[in-house]
Amino acid sequence: NTRGIIPNVSTMHNPRSTEAAIGYFLTQAAASAMILFSSRINAWQTGTWNITDLSYGPAHILLTMGLEMKLGLAPTHFWLPEVLQGSTLTTALIITTWQKLAPVAVIYMTLNNLSTTALILLGLLSSIIGGWGGLNQTQTRKIMAFSSIAHLGWMISIASIMPNIMILNLMIYMIMTTALFYSLILSKSKTVQDTTATWTLSPTLTITMMILLLSLGGLPPLTGFMPKWLILEELVAQNLTPIATIMAMSALLSLFFYLRLTYTTTLTLSPNTAQTKFKWRFKPNHATLLMGASSTVTIFLLPMAPLVLL
């Protein structure tokens, strides 16, 4: 998986993308080594190699650290914004969605051995840093990286309490992120300033991006509200009201930079004087079927929440 994505990261042939590819490789290699080492010292102590049956304390700690580094959770999140900034928007989309599946699957399998307190604290820290770090960013890829950190924080905080909500949150996060990245790819928006010219390309895309950003921020009645609502409800049910309160407050930090992007996309005109009202609309270079499907789910899935829960 790691070897397959590294050539995609380094396709741009500039120092930044080369640095991103090397950084991604070193981070993932170190995380994999930690996971292997946790399995090895557990086998050394107990005689079993089964990673789903760890019973040695240091092995738990190493496994947790390796998985959080692979996912990009705080405090080992520093590689993610830099790697995304050094890669193309399409590669950034793959790193923030598809590359999260394997580590989350390992977490799901080893939940019985991971410390609930550690996972909740990691989730809390990630949601705060994910919101805080994205406040002063001007690059859309870095904003999406901090958005990814914050969303993964929400997932990990509920992982050991209600794993099914974590899987639901992962699915919704992947669909929402795919829809927004496709919008950025179609409008070629690499900075916040680029989004101000989206309306000249397509007014429909502008309105869609606005709704997608609000959904990522977790505003009802959009789909992004569902996982936050379920996670907060479950945390309160487990008498973790202070944790739920802090996470709800950290969601406001994320909402701020989503609203800032919404403002620049829909309410701000491009700073240069355009000679024509709209750009020439050639046939899009990218297929829009996936974007249309993911955007629809991102906007309209909340009324289906009772069926999803059943």
GROMACS .gro file of N, CA, C and O in nm, residues 194-278:
model
  340
  194ASP      N    1  -0.782   3.104  -0.477
  194ASP     CA    2  -0.832   3.042  -0.601
  194ASP      C    3  -0.982   3.016  -0.595
  194ASP      O    4  -1.049   3.017  -0.699
  195THR      N    5  -1.033   2.989  -0.475
  195THR     CA    6  -1.176   2.955  -0.465
  195THR      C    7  -1.265   3.074  -0.498
  195THR      O    8  -1.383   3.056  -0.528
  196THR      N    9  -1.209   3.195  -0.493
  196THR     CA   10  -1.292   3.313  -0.523
  196THR      C   11  -1.332   3.319  -0.670
  196THR      O   12  -1.425   3.390  -0.706
  197ALA      N   13  -1.260   3.245  -0.756
  197ALA     CA   14  -1.292   3.247  -0.901
  197ALA      C   15  -1.376   3.127  -0.941
  197ALA      O   16  -1.399   3.106  -1.061
  198THR      N   17  -1.426   3.049  -0.844
  198THR     CA   18  -1.503   2.930  -0.878
  198THR      C   19  -1.632   2.965  -0.951
  198THR      O   20  -1.674   2.893  -1.042
  199TRP      N   21  -1.694   3.078  -0.915
  199TRP     CA   22  -1.824   3.112  -0.975
  199TRP      C   23  -1.811   3.137  -1.125
  199TRP      O   24  -1.906   3.117  -1.200
  200THR      N   25  -1.694   3.180  -1.173
  200THR     CA   26  -1.678   3.204  -1.317
  200THR      C   27  -1.672   3.072  -1.393
  200THR      O   28  -1.698   3.069  -1.513
  201LEU      N   29  -1.635   2.963  -1.324
  201LEU     CA   30  -1.631   2.832  -1.388
  201LEU      C   31  -1.769   2.769  -1.391
  201LEU      O   32  -1.814   2.721  -1.494
  202SER      N   33  -1.836   2.770  -1.276
  202SER     CA   34  -1.968   2.708  -1.269
  202SER      C   35  -2.040   2.755  -1.143
  202SER      O   36  -1.997   2.723  -1.032
  203PRO      N   37  -2.148   2.832  -1.157
  203PRO     CA   38  -2.225   2.873  -1.039
  203PRO      C   39  -2.280   2.754  -0.961
  203PRO      O   40  -2.289   2.758  -0.838
  204THR      N   41  -2.318   2.648  -1.033
  204THR     CA   42  -2.371   2.528  -0.965
  204THR      C   43  -2.265   2.466  -0.876
  204THR      O   44  -2.292   2.427  -0.762
  205LEU      N   45  -2.141   2.457  -0.927
  205LEU     CA   46  -2.031   2.402  -0.848
  205LEU      C   47  -2.005   2.487  -0.724
  205LEU      O   48  -1.974   2.436  -0.617
  206THR      N   49  -2.020   2.619  -0.739
  206THR     CA   50  -2.000   2.710  -0.625
  206THR      C   51  -2.096   2.679  -0.512
  206THR      O   52  -2.058   2.667  -0.396
  207ILE      N   53  -2.224   2.663  -0.546
  207ILE     CA   54  -2.326   2.635  -0.444
  207ILE      C   55  -2.304   2.496  -0.385
  207ILE      O   56  -2.318   2.476  -0.263
  208THR      N   57  -2.266   2.400  -0.470
  208THR     CA   58  -2.239   2.264  -0.421
  208THR      C   59  -2.124   2.266  -0.322
  208THR      O   60  -2.130   2.203  -0.215
  209MET      N   61  -2.016   2.339  -0.355
  209MET     CA   62  -1.900   2.348  -0.263
  209MET      C   63  -1.940   2.410  -0.130
  209MET      O   64  -1.895   2.366  -0.024
  210MET      N   65  -2.024   2.510  -0.134
  210MET     CA   66  -2.069   2.574  -0.011
  210MET      C   67  -2.140   2.472   0.079
  210MET      O   68  -2.110   2.461   0.199
  211ILE      N   69  -2.231   2.394   0.020
  211ILE     CA   70  -2.307   2.297   0.100
  211ILE      C   71  -2.215   2.185   0.149
  211ILE      O   72  -2.228   2.138   0.263
  212LEU      N   73  -2.121   2.143   0.064
  212LEU     CA   74  -2.026   2.038   0.106
  212LEU      C   75  -1.942   2.083   0.225
  212LEU      O   76  -1.918   2.007   0.319
  213LEU      N   77  -1.896   2.208   0.221
  213LEU     CA   78  -1.814   2.261   0.330
  213LEU      C   79  -1.895   2.269   0.460
  213LEU      O   80  -1.844   2.236   0.568
  214LEU      N   81  -2.020   2.310   0.449
  214LEU     CA   82  -2.105   2.317   0.568
  214LEU      C   83  -2.133   2.177   0.623
  214LEU      O   84  -2.141   2.157   0.744
  215SER      N   85  -2.145   2.079   0.532
  215SER     CA   86  -2.165   1.941   0.576
  215SER      C   87  -2.041   1.888   0.648
  215SER      O   88  -2.051   1.821   0.751
  216LEU      N   89  -1.922   1.919   0.594
  216LEU     CA   90  -1.798   1.879   0.661
  216LEU      C   91  -1.787   1.943   0.799
  216LEU      O   92  -1.733   1.885   0.892
  217GLY      N   93  -1.839   2.065   0.811
  217GLY     CA   94  -1.837   2.133   0.940
  217GLY      C   95  -1.933   2.073   1.041
  217GLY      O   96  -1.925   2.102   1.160
  218GLY      N   97  -2.027   1.988   0.993
  218GLY     CA   98  -2.119   1.919   1.084
  218GLY      C   99  -2.246   1.995   1.114
  218GLY      O  100  -2.303   1.980   1.221
  219LEU      N  101  -2.292   2.077   1.020
  219LEU     CA  102  -2.415   2.153   1.043
  219LEU      C  103  -2.538   2.073   0.999
  219LEU      O  104  -2.537   2.015   0.890
  220PRO      N  105  -2.643   2.068   1.083
  220PRO     CA  106  -2.767   2.007   1.037
  220PRO      C  107  -2.837   2.101   0.938
  220PRO      O  108  -2.811   2.221   0.943
  221PRO      N  109  -2.919   2.054   0.846
  221PRO     CA  110  -2.966   1.916   0.828
  221PRO      C  111  -2.884   1.838   0.727
  221PRO      O  112  -2.938   1.758   0.651
  222LEU      N  113  -2.753   1.858   0.723
  222LEU     CA  114  -2.667   1.790   0.627
  222LEU      C  115  -2.608   1.662   0.687
  222LEU      O  116  -2.613   1.642   0.809
  223THR      N  117  -2.553   1.577   0.601
  223THR     CA  118  -2.506   1.444   0.645
  223THR      C  119  -2.398   1.453   0.751
  223THR      O  120  -2.392   1.370   0.842
  224GLY      N  121  -2.309   1.554   0.743
  224GLY     CA  122  -2.197   1.564   0.836
  224GLY      C  123  -2.238   1.579   0.981
  224GLY      O  124  -2.158   1.556   1.072
  225PHE      N  125  -2.365   1.616   1.005
  225PHE     CA  126  -2.414   1.631   1.142
  225PHE      C  127  -2.433   1.495   1.209
  225PHE      O  128  -2.419   1.482   1.331
  226MET      N  129  -2.465   1.391   1.128
  226MET     CA  130  -2.501   1.260   1.184
  226MET      C  131  -2.392   1.198   1.271
  226MET      O  132  -2.418   1.162   1.387
  227PRO      N  133  -2.267   1.182   1.220
  227PRO     CA  134  -2.166   1.118   1.306
  227PRO      C  135  -2.135   1.198   1.432
  227PRO      O  136  -2.119   1.139   1.540
  228LYS      N  137  -2.130   1.332   1.422
  228LYS     CA  138  -2.102   1.414   1.541
  228LYS      C  139  -2.212   1.397   1.645
  228LYS      O  140  -2.188   1.385   1.766
  229TRP      N  141  -2.335   1.398   1.597
  229TRP     CA  142  -2.451   1.383   1.685
  229TRP      C  143  -2.446   1.247   1.757
  229TRP      O  144  -2.461   1.239   1.880
  230LEU      N  145  -2.421   1.139   1.682
  230LEU     CA  146  -2.418   1.005   1.740
  230LEU      C  147  -2.302   0.990   1.840
  230LEU      O  148  -2.318   0.929   1.946
  231ILE      N  149  -2.186   1.046   1.804
  231ILE     CA  150  -2.069   1.034   1.892
  231ILE      C  151  -2.092   1.110   2.022
  231ILE      O  152  -2.067   1.060   2.132
  232LEU      N  153  -2.142   1.233   2.012
  232LEU     CA  154  -2.168   1.312   2.133
  232LEU      C  155  -2.274   1.245   2.220
  232LEU      O  156  -2.262   1.240   2.343
  233GLU      N  157  -2.376   1.190   2.156
  233GLU     CA  158  -2.483   1.121   2.231
  233GLU      C  159  -2.425   1.001   2.307
  233GLU      O  160  -2.457   0.980   2.425
  234GLU      N  161  -2.339   0.924   2.242
  234GLU     CA  162  -2.281   0.805   2.305
  234GLU      C  163  -2.184   0.844   2.417
  234GLU      O  164  -2.181   0.778   2.522
  235LEU      N  165  -2.104   0.950   2.396
  235LEU     CA  166  -2.012   0.994   2.501
  235LEU      C  167  -2.088   1.039   2.625
  235LEU      O  168  -2.047   1.009   2.738
  236VAL      N  169  -2.198   1.111   2.605
  236VAL     CA  170  -2.280   1.156   2.719
  236VAL      C  171  -2.342   1.035   2.789
  236VAL      O  172  -2.350   1.029   2.912
  237ALA      N  173  -2.386   0.936   2.710
  237ALA     CA  174  -2.446   0.815   2.768
  237ALA      C  175  -2.345   0.738   2.853
  237ALA      O  176  -2.383   0.669   2.948
  238GLN      N  177  -2.216   0.751   2.820
  238GLN     CA  178  -2.111   0.683   2.897
  238GLN      C  179  -2.056   0.770   3.010
  238GLN      O  180  -1.950   0.741   3.065
  239ASN      N  181  -2.128   0.877   3.045
  239ASN     CA  182  -2.088   0.971   3.152
  239ASN      C  183  -1.954   1.039   3.121
  239ASN      O  184  -1.875   1.065   3.212
  240LEU      N  185  -1.928   1.064   2.994
  240LEU     CA  186  -1.808   1.138   2.953
  240LEU      C  187  -1.847   1.277   2.904
  240LEU      O  188  -1.801   1.323   2.800
  241THR      N  189  -1.934   1.341   2.980
  241THR     CA  190  -1.985   1.473   2.939
  241THR      C  191  -1.875   1.578   2.921
  241THR      O  192  -1.880   1.654   2.824
  242PRO      N  193  -1.773   1.586   3.010
  242PRO     CA  194  -1.667   1.686   2.986
  242PRO      C  195  -1.594   1.664   2.853
  242PRO      O  196  -1.565   1.759   2.780
  243ILE      N  197  -1.566   1.536   2.820
  243ILE     CA  198  -1.500   1.505   2.692
  243ILE      C  199  -1.590   1.548   2.576
  243ILE      O  200  -1.544   1.610   2.479
  244ALA      N  201  -1.719   1.516   2.586
  244ALA     CA  202  -1.814   1.553   2.480
  244ALA      C  203  -1.821   1.704   2.463
  244ALA      O  204  -1.827   1.756   2.350
  245THR      N  205  -1.817   1.777   2.575
  245THR     CA  206  -1.822   1.924   2.569
  245THR      C  207  -1.700   1.981   2.499
  245THR      O  208  -1.711   2.068   2.411
  246ILE      N  209  -1.582   1.930   2.536
  246ILE     CA  210  -1.457   1.981   2.474
  246ILE      C  211  -1.456   1.948   2.325
  246ILE      O  212  -1.416   2.030   2.242
  247MET      N  213  -1.504   1.829   2.289
  247MET     CA  214  -1.505   1.792   2.146
  247MET      C  215  -1.604   1.877   2.068
  247MET      O  216  -1.578   1.916   1.954
  248ALA      N  217  -1.717   1.907   2.130
  248ALA     CA  218  -1.814   1.996   2.062
  248ALA      C  219  -1.755   2.135   2.043
  248ALA      O  220  -1.775   2.199   1.939
  249MET      N  221  -1.679   2.183   2.143
  249MET     CA  222  -1.614   2.314   2.130
  249MET      C  223  -1.505   2.310   2.022
  249MET      O  224  -1.487   2.406   1.947
  250SER      N  225  -1.432   2.197   2.014
  250SER     CA  226  -1.327   2.187   1.912
  250SER      C  227  -1.388   2.183   1.772
  250SER      O  228  -1.323   2.224   1.675
  251ALA      N  229  -1.512   2.134   1.760
  251ALA     CA  230  -1.579   2.133   1.629
  251ALA      C  231  -1.602   2.275   1.579
  251ALA      O  232  -1.607   2.299   1.458
  252LEU      N  233  -1.613   2.371   1.674
  252LEU     CA  234  -1.630   2.512   1.634
  252LEU      C  235  -1.505   2.566   1.566
  252LEU      O  236  -1.514   2.648   1.475
  253LEU      N  237  -1.387   2.518   1.611
  253LEU     CA  238  -1.262   2.561   1.547
  253LEU      C  239  -1.260   2.515   1.401
  253LEU      O  240  -1.227   2.592   1.310
  254SER      N  241  -1.297   2.388   1.380
  254SER     CA  242  -1.302   2.337   1.242
  254SER      C  243  -1.406   2.412   1.162
  254SER      O  244  -1.383   2.446   1.045
  255LEU      N  245  -1.521   2.438   1.225
  255LEU     CA  246  -1.629   2.507   1.154
  255LEU      C  247  -1.585   2.646   1.107
  255LEU      O  248  -1.626   2.693   1.001
  256PHE      N  249  -1.496   2.709   1.184
  256PHE     CA  250  -1.451   2.843   1.146
  256PHE      C  251  -1.381   2.842   1.011
  256PHE      O  252  -1.411   2.922   0.924
  257PHE      N  253  -1.285   2.747   0.991
  257PHE     CA  254  -1.215   2.752   0.863
  257PHE      C  255  -1.300   2.697   0.748
  257PHE      O  256  -1.280   2.734   0.633
  258TYR      N  257  -1.398   2.610   0.779
  258TYR     CA  258  -1.492   2.571   0.674
  258TYR      C  259  -1.577   2.692   0.631
  258TYR      O  260  -1.602   2.713   0.512
  259LEU      N  261  -1.620   2.770   0.731
  259LEU     CA  262  -1.701   2.888   0.699
  259LEU      C  263  -1.618   2.992   0.623
  259LEU      O  264  -1.671   3.062   0.537
  260ARG      N  265  -1.489   3.000   0.656
  260ARG     CA  266  -1.403   3.094   0.583
  260ARG      C  267  -1.392   3.053   0.437
  260ARG      O  268  -1.400   3.138   0.346
  261LEU      N  269  -1.375   2.923   0.412
  261LEU     CA  270  -1.372   2.874   0.274
  261LEU      C  271  -1.507   2.896   0.205
  261LEU      O  272  -1.513   2.933   0.088
  262THR      N  273  -1.616   2.874   0.280
  262THR     CA  274  -1.750   2.899   0.225
  262THR      C  275  -1.765   3.045   0.185
  262THR      O  276  -1.819   3.077   0.077
  263TYR      N  277  -1.716   3.134   0.270
  263TYR     CA  278  -1.727   3.278   0.245
  263TYR      C  279  -1.649   3.316   0.119
  263TYR      O  280  -1.700   3.388   0.033
  264THR      N  281  -1.524   3.268   0.108
  264THR     CA  282  -1.444   3.304  -0.009
  264THR      C  283  -1.500   3.243  -0.137
  264THR      O  284  -1.489   3.302  -0.244
  265THR      N  285  -1.561   3.125  -0.125
  265THR     CA  286  -1.612   3.058  -0.245
  265THR      C  287  -1.738   3.125  -0.298
  265THR      O  288  -1.752   3.149  -0.418
  266THR      N  289  -1.831   3.156  -0.207
  266THR     CA  290  -1.964   3.200  -0.252
  266THR      C  291  -1.989   3.350  -0.239
  266THR      O  292  -2.072   3.404  -0.311
  267LEU      N  293  -1.922   3.416  -0.147
  267LEU     CA  294  -1.956   3.556  -0.120
  267LEU      C  295  -1.846   3.654  -0.158
  267LEU      O  296  -1.861   3.774  -0.137
  268THR      N  297  -1.733   3.604  -0.210
  268THR     CA  298  -1.622   3.692  -0.244
  268THR      C  299  -1.594   3.682  -0.393
  268THR      O  300  -1.584   3.571  -0.447
  269LEU      N  301  -1.579   3.796  -0.459
  269LEU     CA  302  -1.544   3.796  -0.600
  269LEU      C  303  -1.393   3.786  -0.616
  269LEU      O  304  -1.317   3.826  -0.527
  270SER      N  305  -1.350   3.735  -0.731
  270SER     CA  306  -1.207   3.726  -0.759
  270SER      C  307  -1.144   3.865  -0.759
  270SER      O  308  -1.202   3.960  -0.810
  271PRO      N  309  -1.023   3.881  -0.701
  271PRO     CA  310  -0.964   4.014  -0.690
  271PRO      C  311  -0.923   4.076  -0.824
  271PRO      O  312  -0.906   4.197  -0.833
  272ASN      N  313  -0.906   3.992  -0.927
  272ASN     CA  314  -0.868   4.051  -1.057
  272ASN      C  315  -0.993   4.085  -1.139
  272ASN      O  316  -1.099   4.026  -1.120
  273THR      N  317  -0.982   4.180  -1.228
  273THR     CA  318  -1.098   4.222  -1.308
  273THR      C  319  -1.110   4.129  -1.429
  273THR      O  320  -1.025   4.129  -1.518
  274ALA      N  321  -1.214   4.049  -1.430
  274ALA     CA  322  -1.234   3.954  -1.539
  274ALA      C  323  -1.289   4.025  -1.662
  274ALA      O  324  -1.378   4.109  -1.652
  275GLN      N  325  -1.235   3.990  -1.779
  275GLN     CA  326  -1.283   4.051  -1.904
  275GLN      C  327  -1.417   3.991  -1.946
  275GLN      O  328  -1.497   4.056  -2.009
  276THR      N  329  -1.437   3.867  -1.910
  276THR     CA  330  -1.564   3.801  -1.943
  276THR      C  331  -1.629   3.756  -1.814
  276THR      O  332  -1.562   3.730  -1.714
  277LYS      N  333  -1.762   3.743  -1.819
  277LYS     CA  334  -1.834   3.708  -1.698
  277LYS      C  335  -1.806   3.563  -1.658
  277LYS      O  336  -1.793   3.531  -1.540
  278PHE      N  337  -1.798   3.474  -1.757
  278PHE     CA  338  -1.773   3.333  -1.728
  278PHE      C  339  -1.658   3.282  -1.813
  278PHE      O  340  -1.634   3.330  -1.923
   0.00000   0.00000   0.00000
